[in-house]
Tab-separated table of N, CA and C in Angstrom:
chain	number	residue	atom	x	y	z
A	19	MET	N	-27.609	-2.005	59.559
A	19	MET	CA	-26.677	-3.926	59.811
A	19	MET	C	-25.362	-2.292	60.974
A	20	LYS	N	-24.311	-3.129	61.296
A	20	LYS	CA	-23.613	-2.976	62.004
A	20	LYS	C	-22.404	-2.465	61.978
A	21	SER	N	-21.249	-1.991	62.038
A	21	SER	CA	-20.500	-1.539	61.501
A	21	SER	C	-19.402	-1.974	63.633
A	22	GLU	N	-17.931	-3.148	62.576
A	22	GLU	CA	-17.724	-2.873	63.674
A	22	GLU	C	-15.474	-3.297	62.682
A	23	ILE	N	-15.476	-3.233	63.896
A	23	ILE	CA	-13.812	-2.212	63.684
A	23	ILE	C	-12.588	-3.733	64.326
A	24	TRP	N	-11.995	-4.470	63.385
A	24	TRP	CA	-11.393	-5.462	63.489
A	24	TRP	C	-9.476	-5.172	63.597
A	25	ASN	N	-8.738	-5.318	64.646
A	25	ASN	CA	-7.503	-5.223	63.782
A	25	ASN	C	-6.779	-6.018	65.426
A	26	PRO	N	-6.542	-7.469	64.025
A	26	PRO	CA	-5.363	-8.027	64.387
A	26	PRO	C	-4.881	-8.779	65.154
A	27	TRP	N	-4.026	-7.811	64.199
A	27	TRP	CA	-2.762	-6.767	64.829
A	27	TRP	C	-2.261	-5.248	63.900
A	28	HIS	N	-1.285	-4.588	65.062
A	28	HIS	CA	-1.881	-2.860	64.682
A	28	HIS	C	-0.093	-2.984	64.402
A	29	GLY	N	-0.568	-1.658	63.875
A	29	GLY	CA	0.789	-1.037	63.721
A	29	GLY	C	1.414	-1.712	62.300
A	30	CYS	N	2.437	-0.443	61.457
A	30	CYS	CA	2.455	-0.602	60.203
A	30	CYS	C	4.042	-0.093	59.690
A	31	ARG	N	4.122	-0.933	57.884
A	31	ARG	CA	5.463	0.506	57.617
A	31	ARG	C	5.022	1.371	57.165
A	32	LYS	N	5.010	1.498	56.396
A	32	LYS	CA	4.742	3.198	55.405
A	32	LYS	C	5.912	2.659	54.170
A	33	PHE	N	4.284	2.381	53.793
A	33	PHE	CA	4.749	2.198	52.189
A	33	PHE	C	4.098	3.582	51.214
A	34	SER	N	4.053	4.038	50.895
A	34	SER	CA	4.118	5.580	49.966
A	34	SER	C	3.704	6.370	50.471
A	35	GLU	N	4.048	7.802	49.407
A	35	GLU	CA	3.106	9.055	49.670
A	35	GLU	C	2.183	8.742	51.282
A	36	GLY	N	1.301	8.544	50.640
A	36	GLY	CA	0.357	7.614	50.799
A	36	GLY	C	-0.164	8.280	52.497
A	37	CYS	N	1.297	7.730	53.129
A	37	CYS	CA	1.132	7.163	54.439
A	37	CYS	C	2.134	8.472	54.747
A	38	LYS	N	2.729	9.401	54.216
A	38	LYS	CA	3.756	10.693	54.611
A	38	LYS	C	2.556	11.075	56.470
A	39	ASN	N	1.651	10.978	56.586
A	39	ASN	CA	1.073	11.937	57.408
A	39	ASN	C	0.054	10.589	58.072
A	40	CYS	N	0.706	9.116	58.198
A	40	CYS	CA	-0.571	8.752	58.637
A	40	CYS	C	-1.155	8.865	59.859
A	41	TYR	N	-2.462	9.157	60.267
A	41	TYR	CA	-3.543	9.072	61.320
A	41	TYR	C	-3.066	7.831	62.434
A	42	VAL	N	-2.062	6.246	62.137
A	42	VAL	CA	-1.671	5.457	63.307
A	42	VAL	C	-0.937	5.927	63.683
A	43	TYR	N	0.372	7.066	63.002
A	43	TYR	CA	1.874	6.846	63.046
A	43	TYR	C	1.210	8.027	64.526
A	44	ARG	N	0.760	9.300	64.027
A	44	ARG	CA	0.203	10.371	65.148
A	44	ARG	C	-0.733	10.220	65.883
A	45	ARG	N	-1.534	8.958	65.533
A	45	ARG	CA	-1.642	8.610	67.427
A	45	ARG	C	-0.868	8.085	68.223
A	46	ASP	N	-0.474	6.963	67.718
A	46	ASP	CA	0.104	6.579	68.422
A	46	ASP	C	2.124	7.250	68.944
A	47	GLY	N	1.412	7.790	67.582
A	47	GLY	CA	3.436	8.865	68.498
A	47	GLY	C	3.306	9.861	69.866
A	48	SER	N	1.834	10.643	69.703
A	48	SER	CA	0.932	11.358	70.889
A	48	SER	C	0.978	10.652	72.169
A	49	VAL	N	0.997	9.109	72.528
A	49	VAL	CA	1.102	8.484	73.540
A	49	VAL	C	2.359	7.222	74.215
A	50	GLY	N	3.232	8.290	72.469
A	50	GLY	CA	4.898	7.768	73.447
A	50	GLY	C	5.230	6.120	72.246
A	51	ARG	N	4.027	5.534	71.584
A	51	ARG	CA	4.120	3.829	71.386
A	51	ARG	C	4.889	4.255	69.727
A	52	ASP	N	5.554	3.572	69.185
A	52	ASP	CA	5.446	4.187	68.431
A	52	ASP	C	5.374	3.217	67.184
A	53	ALA	N	5.058	3.412	66.108
A	53	ALA	CA	3.726	2.595	65.632
A	53	ALA	C	4.667	2.139	63.921
A	54	SER	N	5.958	1.906	63.984
A	54	SER	CA	6.069	1.031	62.753
A	54	SER	C	6.776	-0.925	63.599
A	55	GLU	N	6.719	-0.524	64.901
A	55	GLU	CA	6.401	-2.082	65.538
A	55	GLU	C	5.073	-2.743	65.757
A	56	ILE	N	5.057	-3.488	64.334
A	56	ILE	CA	4.056	-4.760	64.385
A	56	ILE	C	4.442	-5.307	65.522
A	57	ARG	N	2.133	-5.767	66.092
A	57	ARG	CA	2.346	-6.890	66.985
A	57	ARG	C	0.874	-7.168	67.085
A	58	LYS	N	1.087	-8.380	68.429
A	58	LYS	CA	-0.382	-8.642	67.132
A	58	LYS	C	-1.517	-8.608	68.174
A	59	THR	N	-2.666	-8.344	68.828
A	59	THR	CA	-2.568	-7.730	69.466
A	59	THR	C	-3.916	-8.666	70.096
A	60	SER	N	-5.406	-8.342	71.886
A	60	SER	CA	-5.981	-9.026	72.347
A	60	SER	C	-7.186	-9.168	71.263
A	61	TYR	N	-7.271	-8.516	71.060
A	61	TYR	CA	-9.028	-8.340	70.081
A	61	TYR	C	-8.368	-9.714	68.510
A	62	PHE	N	-7.332	-10.074	68.573
A	62	PHE	CA	-6.960	-11.473	67.217
A	62	PHE	C	-8.329	-11.864	67.170
A	63	TYR	N	-9.216	-12.343	68.491
A	63	TYR	CA	-9.321	-13.942	67.615
A	63	TYR	C	-11.179	-13.075	67.784
A	64	LEU	N	-11.067	-11.544	67.821
A	64	LEU	CA	-13.038	-10.797	67.508
A	64	LEU	C	-13.555	-11.635	67.740
A	65	PRO	N	-13.633	-11.779	65.958
A	65	PRO	CA	-14.925	-12.365	65.377
A	65	PRO	C	-15.316	-13.964	65.554
A	66	ARG	N	-14.245	-14.567	67.220
A	66	ARG	CA	-14.722	-16.280	66.889
A	66	ARG	C	-15.527	-15.908	68.983
A	67	LYS	N	-15.323	-14.732	69.674
A	67	LYS	CA	-15.885	-14.306	70.667
A	67	LYS	C	-16.635	-14.204	70.884
A	68	ARG	N	-16.776	-14.828	71.961
A	68	ARG	CA	-19.185	-14.832	72.340
A	68	ARG	C	-19.420	-14.523	73.701
A	69	ASP	N	-19.956	-13.946	74.015
A	69	ASP	CA	-20.034	-13.309	75.089
A	69	ASP	C	-21.395	-14.424	75.843
A	70	ARG	N	-21.630	-14.056	77.713
A	70	ARG	CA	-22.254	-15.059	77.999
A	70	ARG	C	-23.481	-16.200	77.821
A	71	ARG	N	-24.167	-15.194	77.352
A	71	ARG	CA	-25.281	-16.028	75.987
A	71	ARG	C	-24.466	-16.701	75.192
A	72	GLY	N	-23.462	-17.155	74.644
A	72	GLY	CA	-22.805	-17.368	73.082
A	72	GLY	C	-22.986	-17.139	72.191
A	73	ASP	N	-23.195	-16.080	72.774
A	73	ASP	CA	-24.155	-14.992	70.961
A	73	ASP	C	-22.419	-14.160	70.350
A	74	TYR	N	-21.956	-14.379	69.373
A	74	TYR	CA	-20.809	-13.987	69.337
A	74	TYR	C	-21.031	-12.200	69.348
A	75	LYS	N	-20.084	-11.886	69.956
A	75	LYS	CA	-19.755	-10.736	69.956
A	75	LYS	C	-19.238	-10.473	68.672
A	76	ILE	N	-19.754	-10.197	67.555
A	76	ILE	CA	-19.728	-9.655	66.229
A	76	ILE	C	-21.207	-9.877	66.353
A	77	PRO	N	-22.227	-9.523	65.958
A	77	PRO	CA	-23.547	-10.351	65.362
A	77	PRO	C	-23.542	-10.431	64.188
A	78	PRO	N	-24.135	-11.367	63.671
A	78	PRO	CA	-24.371	-11.710	61.753
A	78	PRO	C	-24.789	-10.774	61.456
A	79	GLY	N	-24.686	-10.108	60.520
A	79	GLY	CA	-25.213	-9.174	59.726
A	79	GLY	C	-23.694	-7.976	59.908
A	80	SER	N	-23.377	-8.433	60.313
A	80	SER	CA	-22.158	-6.726	61.246
A	80	SER	C	-21.274	-6.681	59.569
A	81	GLU	N	-20.857	-5.281	59.495
A	81	GLU	CA	-18.980	-4.941	58.340
A	81	GLU	C	-19.023	-4.856	59.371
A	82	VAL	N	-17.350	-5.303	59.207
A	82	VAL	CA	-16.309	-5.712	59.700
A	82	VAL	C	-15.592	-5.149	58.469
A	83	PHE	N	-14.209	-4.027	59.001
A	83	PHE	CA	-13.484	-3.028	58.838
A	83	PHE	C	-12.626	-3.769	59.049
A	84	ALA	N	-11.754	-4.310	58.423
A	84	ALA	CA	-10.297	-5.861	59.511
A	84	ALA	C	-8.722	-4.209	58.730
A	85	CYS	N	-7.880	-4.687	60.278
A	85	CYS	CA	-7.018	-3.612	59.889
A	85	CYS	C	-6.837	-2.123	59.627
A	86	MET	N	-7.969	-0.758	60.568
A	86	MET	CA	-7.752	-0.383	59.856
A	86	MET	C	-6.235	0.354	61.279
A	87	THR	N	-5.965	-0.090	61.722
A	87	THR	CA	-4.551	0.762	62.669
A	87	THR	C	-3.543	-0.313	62.373
A	88	SER	N	-3.611	-0.696	60.144
A	88	SER	CA	-1.551	-1.689	59.640
A	88	SER	C	-3.339	-2.276	58.598
A	89	ASP	N	-2.126	-2.400	56.991
A	89	ASP	CA	-2.551	-3.618	56.122
A	89	ASP	C	-2.669	-4.542	56.649
A	90	PHE	N	-3.072	-5.368	56.333
A	90	PHE	CA	-3.847	-6.954	56.349
A	90	PHE	C	-2.383	-7.513	56.088
A	91	PHE	N	-2.196	-6.993	54.470
A	91	PHE	CA	-1.512	-7.591	53.919
A	91	PHE	C	0.277	-7.195	54.294
A	92	LEU	N	-0.034	-6.806	55.564
A	92	LEU	CA	1.531	-6.501	55.973
A	92	LEU	C	2.456	-7.470	56.019
A	93	PRO	N	4.182	-7.480	55.024
A	93	PRO	CA	5.540	-8.832	55.663
A	93	PRO	C	5.137	-8.944	57.261
A	94	GLU	N	4.786	-8.361	57.891
A	94	GLU	CA	5.667	-8.665	58.793
A	94	GLU	C	4.243	-9.612	59.663
A	95	ALA	N	2.918	-9.597	59.500
A	95	ALA	CA	1.985	-10.391	59.719
A	95	ALA	C	1.732	-11.249	58.747
A	96	ASP	N	2.489	-12.240	58.092
A	96	ASP	CA	2.023	-13.168	57.621
A	96	ASP	C	2.540	-15.249	58.451
A	97	GLU	N	2.495	-14.074	58.895
A	97	GLU	CA	2.853	-15.588	60.433
A	97	GLU	C	1.448	-15.090	60.479
A	98	TRP	N	0.172	-14.499	61.280
A	98	TRP	CA	-0.926	-14.531	61.579
A	98	TRP	C	-2.022	-14.763	60.214
A	99	ARG	N	-2.208	-14.426	59.342
A	99	ARG	CA	-2.815	-14.080	58.343
A	99	ARG	C	-3.344	-15.244	57.702
A	100	GLY	N	-3.101	-16.487	58.471
A	100	GLY	CA	-3.644	-17.847	57.804
A	100	GLY	C	-5.206	-18.192	59.146
A	101	GLU	N	-4.910	-17.484	60.398
A	101	GLU	CA	-5.330	-17.989	61.282
A	101	GLU	C	-6.765	-17.012	61.213
A	102	CYS	N	-6.114	-16.057	60.587
A	102	CYS	CA	-7.204	-14.381	60.554
A	102	CYS	C	-8.203	-15.348	59.099
A	103	TRP	N	-7.373	-15.853	58.779
A	103	TRP	CA	-9.483	-16.716	56.633
A	103	TRP	C	-9.397	-17.287	57.708
A	104	GLU	N	-9.105	-18.321	58.149
A	104	GLU	CA	-10.285	-19.246	58.469
A	104	GLU	C	-11.009	-18.391	59.449
A	105	MET	N	-10.745	-18.218	60.142
A	105	MET	CA	-12.328	-16.395	61.097
A	105	MET	C	-12.696	-15.755	60.258
A	106	ILE	N	-12.103	-15.750	59.160
A	106	ILE	CA	-13.475	-14.450	58.221
A	106	ILE	C	-14.276	-15.946	57.429
A	107	LYS	N	-13.716	-17.141	56.913
A	107	LYS	CA	-14.145	-18.048	56.414
A	107	LYS	C	-15.138	-18.576	57.265
A	108	GLU	N	-15.071	-19.176	58.294
A	108	GLU	CA	-16.335	-19.714	59.660
A	108	GLU	C	-17.334	-18.555	60.053
A	109	ARG	N	-17.210	-17.200	59.497
A	109	ARG	CA	-18.186	-16.035	60.369
A	109	ARG	C	-18.446	-15.751	58.818
A	110	GLN	N	-19.315	-16.158	57.426
A	110	GLN	CA	-19.798	-16.108	56.776
A	110	GLN	C	-21.235	-15.631	56.763
A	111	ASP	N	-22.216	-15.476	58.161
A	111	ASP	CA	-23.232	-14.243	58.455
A	111	ASP	C	-22.350	-12.880	58.642
A	112	VAL	N	-21.363	-12.705	58.094
A	112	VAL	CA	-20.768	-11.245	58.287
A	112	VAL	C	-19.452	-10.808	57.643
A	113	SER	N	-19.516	-9.282	56.698
A	113	SER	CA	-18.946	-9.655	55.342
A	113	SER	C	-17.409	-8.369	56.747
A	114	PHE	N	-17.113	-9.330	55.432
A	114	PHE	CA	-15.353	-8.072	55.622
A	114	PHE	C	-14.925	-7.297	54.369
A	115	PHE	N	-14.020	-6.535	55.203
A	115	PHE	CA	-13.942	-5.443	54.309
A	115	PHE	C	-12.289	-4.978	54.649
A	116	ILE	N	-11.531	-5.510	53.739
A	116	ILE	CA	-10.324	-5.608	53.843
A	116	ILE	C	-10.106	-4.521	53.385
A	117	ILE	N	-8.943	-3.671	53.717
A	117	ILE	CA	-8.128	-2.441	52.938
A	117	ILE	C	-6.988	-1.918	52.763
A	118	THR	N	-6.510	-1.977	51.511
A	118	THR	CA	-4.997	-2.486	51.573
A	118	THR	C	-4.124	-0.748	50.357
A	119	LYS	N	-3.243	-1.189	50.182
A	119	LYS	CA	-1.952	-0.627	49.619
A	119	LYS	C	-1.256	-1.149	48.998
A	120	ARG	N	-1.633	-3.595	49.511
A	120	ARG	CA	0.095	-3.540	48.844
A	120	ARG	C	-0.181	-4.789	48.722
A	121	ILE	N	-1.957	-4.673	47.269
A	121	ILE	CA	-2.645	-5.495	46.991
A	121	ILE	C	-1.331	-6.244	46.385
A	122	SER	N	-0.994	-5.547	45.380
A	122	SER	CA	0.359	-6.351	45.138
A	122	SER	C	0.793	-7.758	45.600
A	123	ARG	N	0.640	-8.060	47.117
A	123	ARG	CA	0.654	-8.725	47.775
A	123	ARG	C	0.116	-10.395	47.777
A	124	PHE	N	-1.905	-9.502	47.278
A	124	PHE	CA	-2.185	-10.498	47.316
A	124	PHE	C	-2.885	-12.191	47.031
A	125	ASN	N	-2.126	-12.388	46.086
A	125	ASN	CA	-1.747	-13.479	45.538
A	125	ASN	C	-0.503	-14.824	46.084
A	126	GLU	N	-0.038	-13.459	47.076
A	126	GLU	CA	1.183	-14.709	47.795
A	126	GLU	C	0.576	-14.832	49.128
A	127	CYS	N	-0.849	-13.392	49.724
A	127	CYS	CA	-1.454	-14.227	50.826
A	127	CYS	C	-2.773	-14.337	51.460
A	128	LYS	N	-3.289	-14.613	49.947
A	128	LYS	CA	-4.711	-15.491	49.822
A	128	LYS	C	-4.340	-17.227	50.120
A	129	PRO	N	-6.131	-17.197	50.902
A	129	PRO	CA	-6.336	-19.049	51.452
A	129	PRO	C	-6.088	-19.808	50.703
A	130	ALA	N	-5.194	-21.023	51.300
A	130	ALA	CA	-5.207	-21.662	49.458
A	130	ALA	C	-6.602	-22.780	48.629
A	131	ASP	N	-7.570	-22.018	49.188
A	131	ASP	CA	-9.439	-22.544	48.968
A	131	ASP	C	-10.208	-21.145	48.228
A	132	TRP	N	-9.162	-20.207	48.280
A	132	TRP	CA	-9.751	-18.857	47.854
A	132	TRP	C	-10.591	-18.621	46.450
A	133	GLY	N	-10.446	-19.756	45.152
A	133	GLY	CA	-10.586	-19.486	44.360
A	133	GLY	C	-10.939	-17.962	43.763
A	134	GLU	N	-12.204	-17.608	43.733
A	134	GLU	CA	-12.963	-16.428	42.710
A	134	GLU	C	-12.988	-15.502	44.301
A	135	GLY	N	-12.811	-16.505	45.656
A	135	GLY	CA	-13.192	-15.085	46.645
A	135	GLY	C	-13.781	-15.792	47.154
A	136	TYR	N	-13.372	-15.162	49.025
A	136	TYR	CA	-15.064	-15.359	49.568
A	136	TYR	C	-15.634	-14.704	49.098
A	137	PRO	N	-17.585	-15.053	49.484
A	137	PRO	CA	-18.520	-14.701	48.880
A	137	PRO	C	-18.519	-12.908	49.885
A	138	ASN	N	-18.159	-12.993	51.524
A	138	ASN	CA	-17.951	-12.101	53.230
A	138	ASN	C	-17.231	-11.728	52.564
A	139	VAL	N	-16.269	-11.644	51.862
A	139	VAL	CA	-15.504	-10.363	51.615
A	139	VAL	C	-15.282	-9.873	50.425
A	140	ALA	N	-14.715	-8.390	50.824
A	140	ALA	CA	-15.044	-7.084	49.957
A	140	ALA	C	-13.277	-6.870	49.636
A	141	VAL	N	-12.939	-6.669	49.492
A	141	VAL	CA	-11.140	-5.827	48.855
A	141	VAL	C	-11.577	-4.279	48.161
A	142	CYS	N	-10.457	-3.949	49.496
A	142	CYS	CA	-10.824	-2.324	48.819
A	142	CYS	C	-9.164	-1.863	48.160
A	143	CYS	N	-8.980	-1.145	47.131
A	143	CYS	CA	-7.550	-0.765	47.153
A	143	CYS	C	-7.446	0.514	47.137
A	144	THR	N	-6.441	0.644	47.905
A	144	THR	CA	-6.669	2.162	48.171
A	144	THR	C	-5.295	2.813	47.095
A	145	MET	N	-5.454	4.476	47.076
A	145	MET	CA	-4.681	4.823	45.522
A	145	MET	C	-4.140	6.724	46.132
A	146	GLU	N	-3.065	7.013	46.075
A	146	GLU	CA	-3.561	8.171	46.967
A	146	GLU	C	-3.281	9.353	45.280
A	147	ASN	N	-3.000	8.827	44.583
A	147	ASN	CA	-2.614	9.526	43.647
A	147	ASN	C	-2.341	8.859	41.932
A	148	GLN	N	-2.008	9.237	41.115
A	148	GLN	CA	-2.409	9.186	39.467
A	148	GLN	C	-1.262	8.481	38.912
A	149	LYS	N	0.679	7.820	40.156
A	149	LYS	CA	1.333	6.778	39.616
A	149	LYS	C	0.945	5.555	40.873
A	150	ARG	N	0.371	5.926	41.940
A	150	ARG	CA	0.339	4.969	42.572
A	150	ARG	C	-1.112	3.983	42.105
A	151	CYS	N	-2.414	5.191	41.450
A	151	CYS	CA	-3.731	4.241	40.499
A	151	CYS	C	-3.351	3.600	39.940
A	152	ASP	N	-1.786	4.011	38.032
A	152	ASP	CA	-1.370	3.306	37.394
A	152	ASP	C	-0.495	2.269	37.454
A	153	GLU	N	-0.339	1.913	38.871
A	153	GLU	CA	0.853	0.980	39.063
A	153	GLU	C	-0.067	-0.333	40.353
A	154	ARG	N	-1.676	0.448	41.105
A	154	ARG	CA	-1.701	-1.226	42.117
A	154	ARG	C	-3.736	-1.108	41.438
A	155	PHE	N	-4.124	-0.161	40.624
A	155	PHE	CA	-4.841	-0.122	39.745
A	155	PHE	C	-5.533	-1.762	38.498
A	156	PRO	N	-3.760	-1.913	37.303
A	156	PRO	CA	-4.690	-2.951	37.198
A	156	PRO	C	-3.669	-4.659	38.113
A	157	VAL	N	-3.204	-4.775	38.454
A	157	VAL	CA	-3.464	-5.492	39.454
A	157	VAL	C	-4.400	-5.954	39.809
A	158	PHE	N	-4.978	-5.406	40.953
A	158	PHE	CA	-6.290	-4.793	41.518
A	158	PHE	C	-7.604	-6.061	40.236
A	159	LEU	N	-6.750	-5.099	39.388
A	159	LEU	CA	-7.678	-5.736	38.309
A	159	LEU	C	-8.698	-7.039	37.425
A	160	GLU	N	-7.083	-6.919	37.944
A	160	GLU	CA	-6.230	-9.146	37.547
A	160	GLU	C	-6.842	-10.084	38.384
A	161	LEU	N	-7.183	-9.732	40.279
A	161	LEU	CA	-7.565	-10.445	40.934
A	161	LEU	C	-8.680	-10.839	41.321
A	162	PRO	N	-8.915	-12.059	41.347
A	162	PRO	CA	-10.347	-12.714	41.416
A	162	PRO	C	-10.226	-12.754	43.140
A	163	ILE	N	-11.059	-11.675	42.799
A	163	ILE	CA	-12.175	-11.210	44.057
A	163	ILE	C	-13.322	-11.054	43.455
A	164	LYS	N	-14.223	-11.569	43.905
A	164	LYS	CA	-15.660	-11.249	44.240
A	164	LYS	C	-15.928	-9.770	44.964
A	165	LYS	N	-15.326	-8.525	45.420
A	165	LYS	CA	-15.902	-7.420	45.340
A	165	LYS	C	-15.422	-6.387	45.760
A	166	LYS	N	-14.529	-5.824	44.882
A	166	LYS	CA	-13.917	-4.996	44.787
A	166	LYS	C	-13.988	-3.108	44.771
A	167	PHE	N	-13.619	-2.641	45.920
A	167	PHE	CA	-13.453	-1.287	45.632
A	167	PHE	C	-12.708	-0.178	45.235
A	168	ALA	N	-12.607	0.254	45.357
A	168	ALA	CA	-11.184	1.850	45.019
A	168	ALA	C	-12.356	2.359	46.204
A	169	ILE	N	-10.394	3.142	46.961
A	169	ILE	CA	-10.751	3.508	47.517
A	169	ILE	C	-9.336	5.128	47.932
A	170	CYS	N	-9.461	5.984	47.149
A	170	CYS	CA	-8.979	7.198	46.804
A	170	CYS	C	-8.569	8.392	48.345
A	171	GLU	N	-7.394	7.228	48.967
A	171	GLU	CA	-8.192	8.673	49.794
A	171	GLU	C	-6.239	8.186	51.035
A	172	PRO	N	-5.803	8.489	51.585
A	172	PRO	CA	-5.776	10.407	50.731
A	172	PRO	C	-5.072	10.700	50.321
A	173	LEU	N	-6.525	11.523	48.856
A	173	LEU	CA	-5.989	12.621	48.319
A	173	LEU	C	-5.207	13.337	48.287
A	174	LEU	N	-4.381	13.258	47.666
A	174	LEU	CA	-2.933	13.659	47.073
A	174	LEU	C	-2.531	14.687	45.730
A	175	SER	N	-3.398	13.802	44.612
A	175	SER	CA	-3.858	15.085	43.788
A	175	SER	C	-4.560	14.331	42.443
A	176	ASP	N	-4.995	14.853	41.396
A	176	ASP	CA	-5.855	14.329	40.467
A	176	ASP	C	-5.823	13.309	40.366
A	177	ILE	N	-6.547	12.061	40.330
A	177	ILE	CA	-6.877	11.086	39.390
A	177	ILE	C	-7.277	10.881	38.708
A	178	ASP	N	-6.992	9.486	37.839
A	178	ASP	CA	-7.823	9.944	36.694
A	178	ASP	C	-8.511	7.797	36.334
A	179	MET	N	-9.544	7.849	36.466
A	179	MET	CA	-8.825	6.368	36.690
A	179	MET	C	-10.201	5.931	35.667
A	180	CYS	N	-10.603	6.091	34.435
A	180	CYS	CA	-11.757	6.360	33.520
A	180	CYS	C	-11.383	5.227	33.410
A	181	ALA	N	-9.900	4.702	33.092
A	181	ALA	CA	-9.554	3.391	31.529
A	181	ALA	C	-9.519	2.070	32.650
A	182	TYR	N	-9.668	2.109	34.352
A	182	TYR	CA	-9.967	0.997	35.064
A	182	TYR	C	-11.539	0.745	35.719
A	183	LEU	N	-11.952	1.404	35.365
A	183	LEU	CA	-13.452	1.901	35.981
A	183	LEU	C	-14.751	0.495	35.051
A	184	THR	N	-14.045	-0.724	35.783
A	184	THR	CA	-15.232	-1.862	34.773
A	184	THR	C	-16.052	-1.506	36.055
A	185	ASP	N	-16.910	-3.115	35.878
A	185	ASP	CA	-18.657	-3.154	36.108
A	185	ASP	C	-17.833	-3.972	37.161
A	186	ASP	N	-16.690	-4.451	37.564
A	186	ASP	CA	-15.933	-4.927	38.820
A	186	ASP	C	-16.078	-4.085	40.041
A	187	ILE	N	-16.000	-2.944	39.739
A	187	ILE	CA	-15.695	-1.780	40.854
A	187	ILE	C	-17.112	-1.031	40.872
A	188	ILE	N	-17.939	-1.719	42.120
A	188	ILE	CA	-18.584	-1.422	43.754
A	188	ILE	C	-19.138	0.123	43.908
A	189	SER	N	-17.872	-0.216	43.809
A	189	SER	CA	-17.586	1.331	43.709
A	189	SER	C	-15.850	2.878	44.520
A	190	VAL	N	-16.271	3.727	44.134
A	190	VAL	CA	-14.351	4.073	44.476
A	190	VAL	C	-15.614	5.416	45.524
A	191	THR	N	-14.009	5.327	46.548
A	191	THR	CA	-14.506	5.836	48.182
A	191	THR	C	-12.851	6.996	48.146
A	192	VAL	N	-14.067	8.336	47.714
A	192	VAL	CA	-12.102	9.500	47.945
A	192	VAL	C	-12.460	10.567	49.134
A	193	GLY	N	-11.626	10.709	49.237
A	193	GLY	CA	-11.750	11.068	50.932
A	193	GLY	C	-9.559	11.703	50.778
A	194	GLY	N	-9.749	13.058	52.125
A	194	GLY	CA	-8.271	14.002	51.998
A	194	GLY	C	-7.767	13.069	52.790
A	195	GLU	N	-7.053	14.013	53.769
A	195	GLU	CA	-6.154	13.731	54.957
A	195	GLU	C	-6.276	14.499	55.975
């Protein structure tokens, strides 16, 4: 299975403790770019792009990680997100992974026809410490999402999430800064 990265927009606003040493800010700063400037990228339409033969540039069966240099639920991207949902729905032959610290915005940002979720979308809620775990996990568990993943990254302190681990959570990933 091929993995792809799709960054329809770039830039972010620091949101919580896990953003303090953000790799996007660090990398952008090294080339003189301001990572807090949110802009649509030239890769916006990547899920729809085709090669000369007419095949999708992202082949069927691929795993696509969305917004690795931003957050899919960033308020500044509200005007573009609807079109992204259309592309995600169109590409049922691809699995999309949306990783977010802004899980509290999910209901206001999901598409009207979401229902219990698109079968090709996994939503990954990140938490970096116990405070954010206790804040985000209860919200996450109540949302209509078919595939739920928890990500503790960057892990800044011990986290006890035993109370939140239900059969709805497919996996938990842990990583440092």
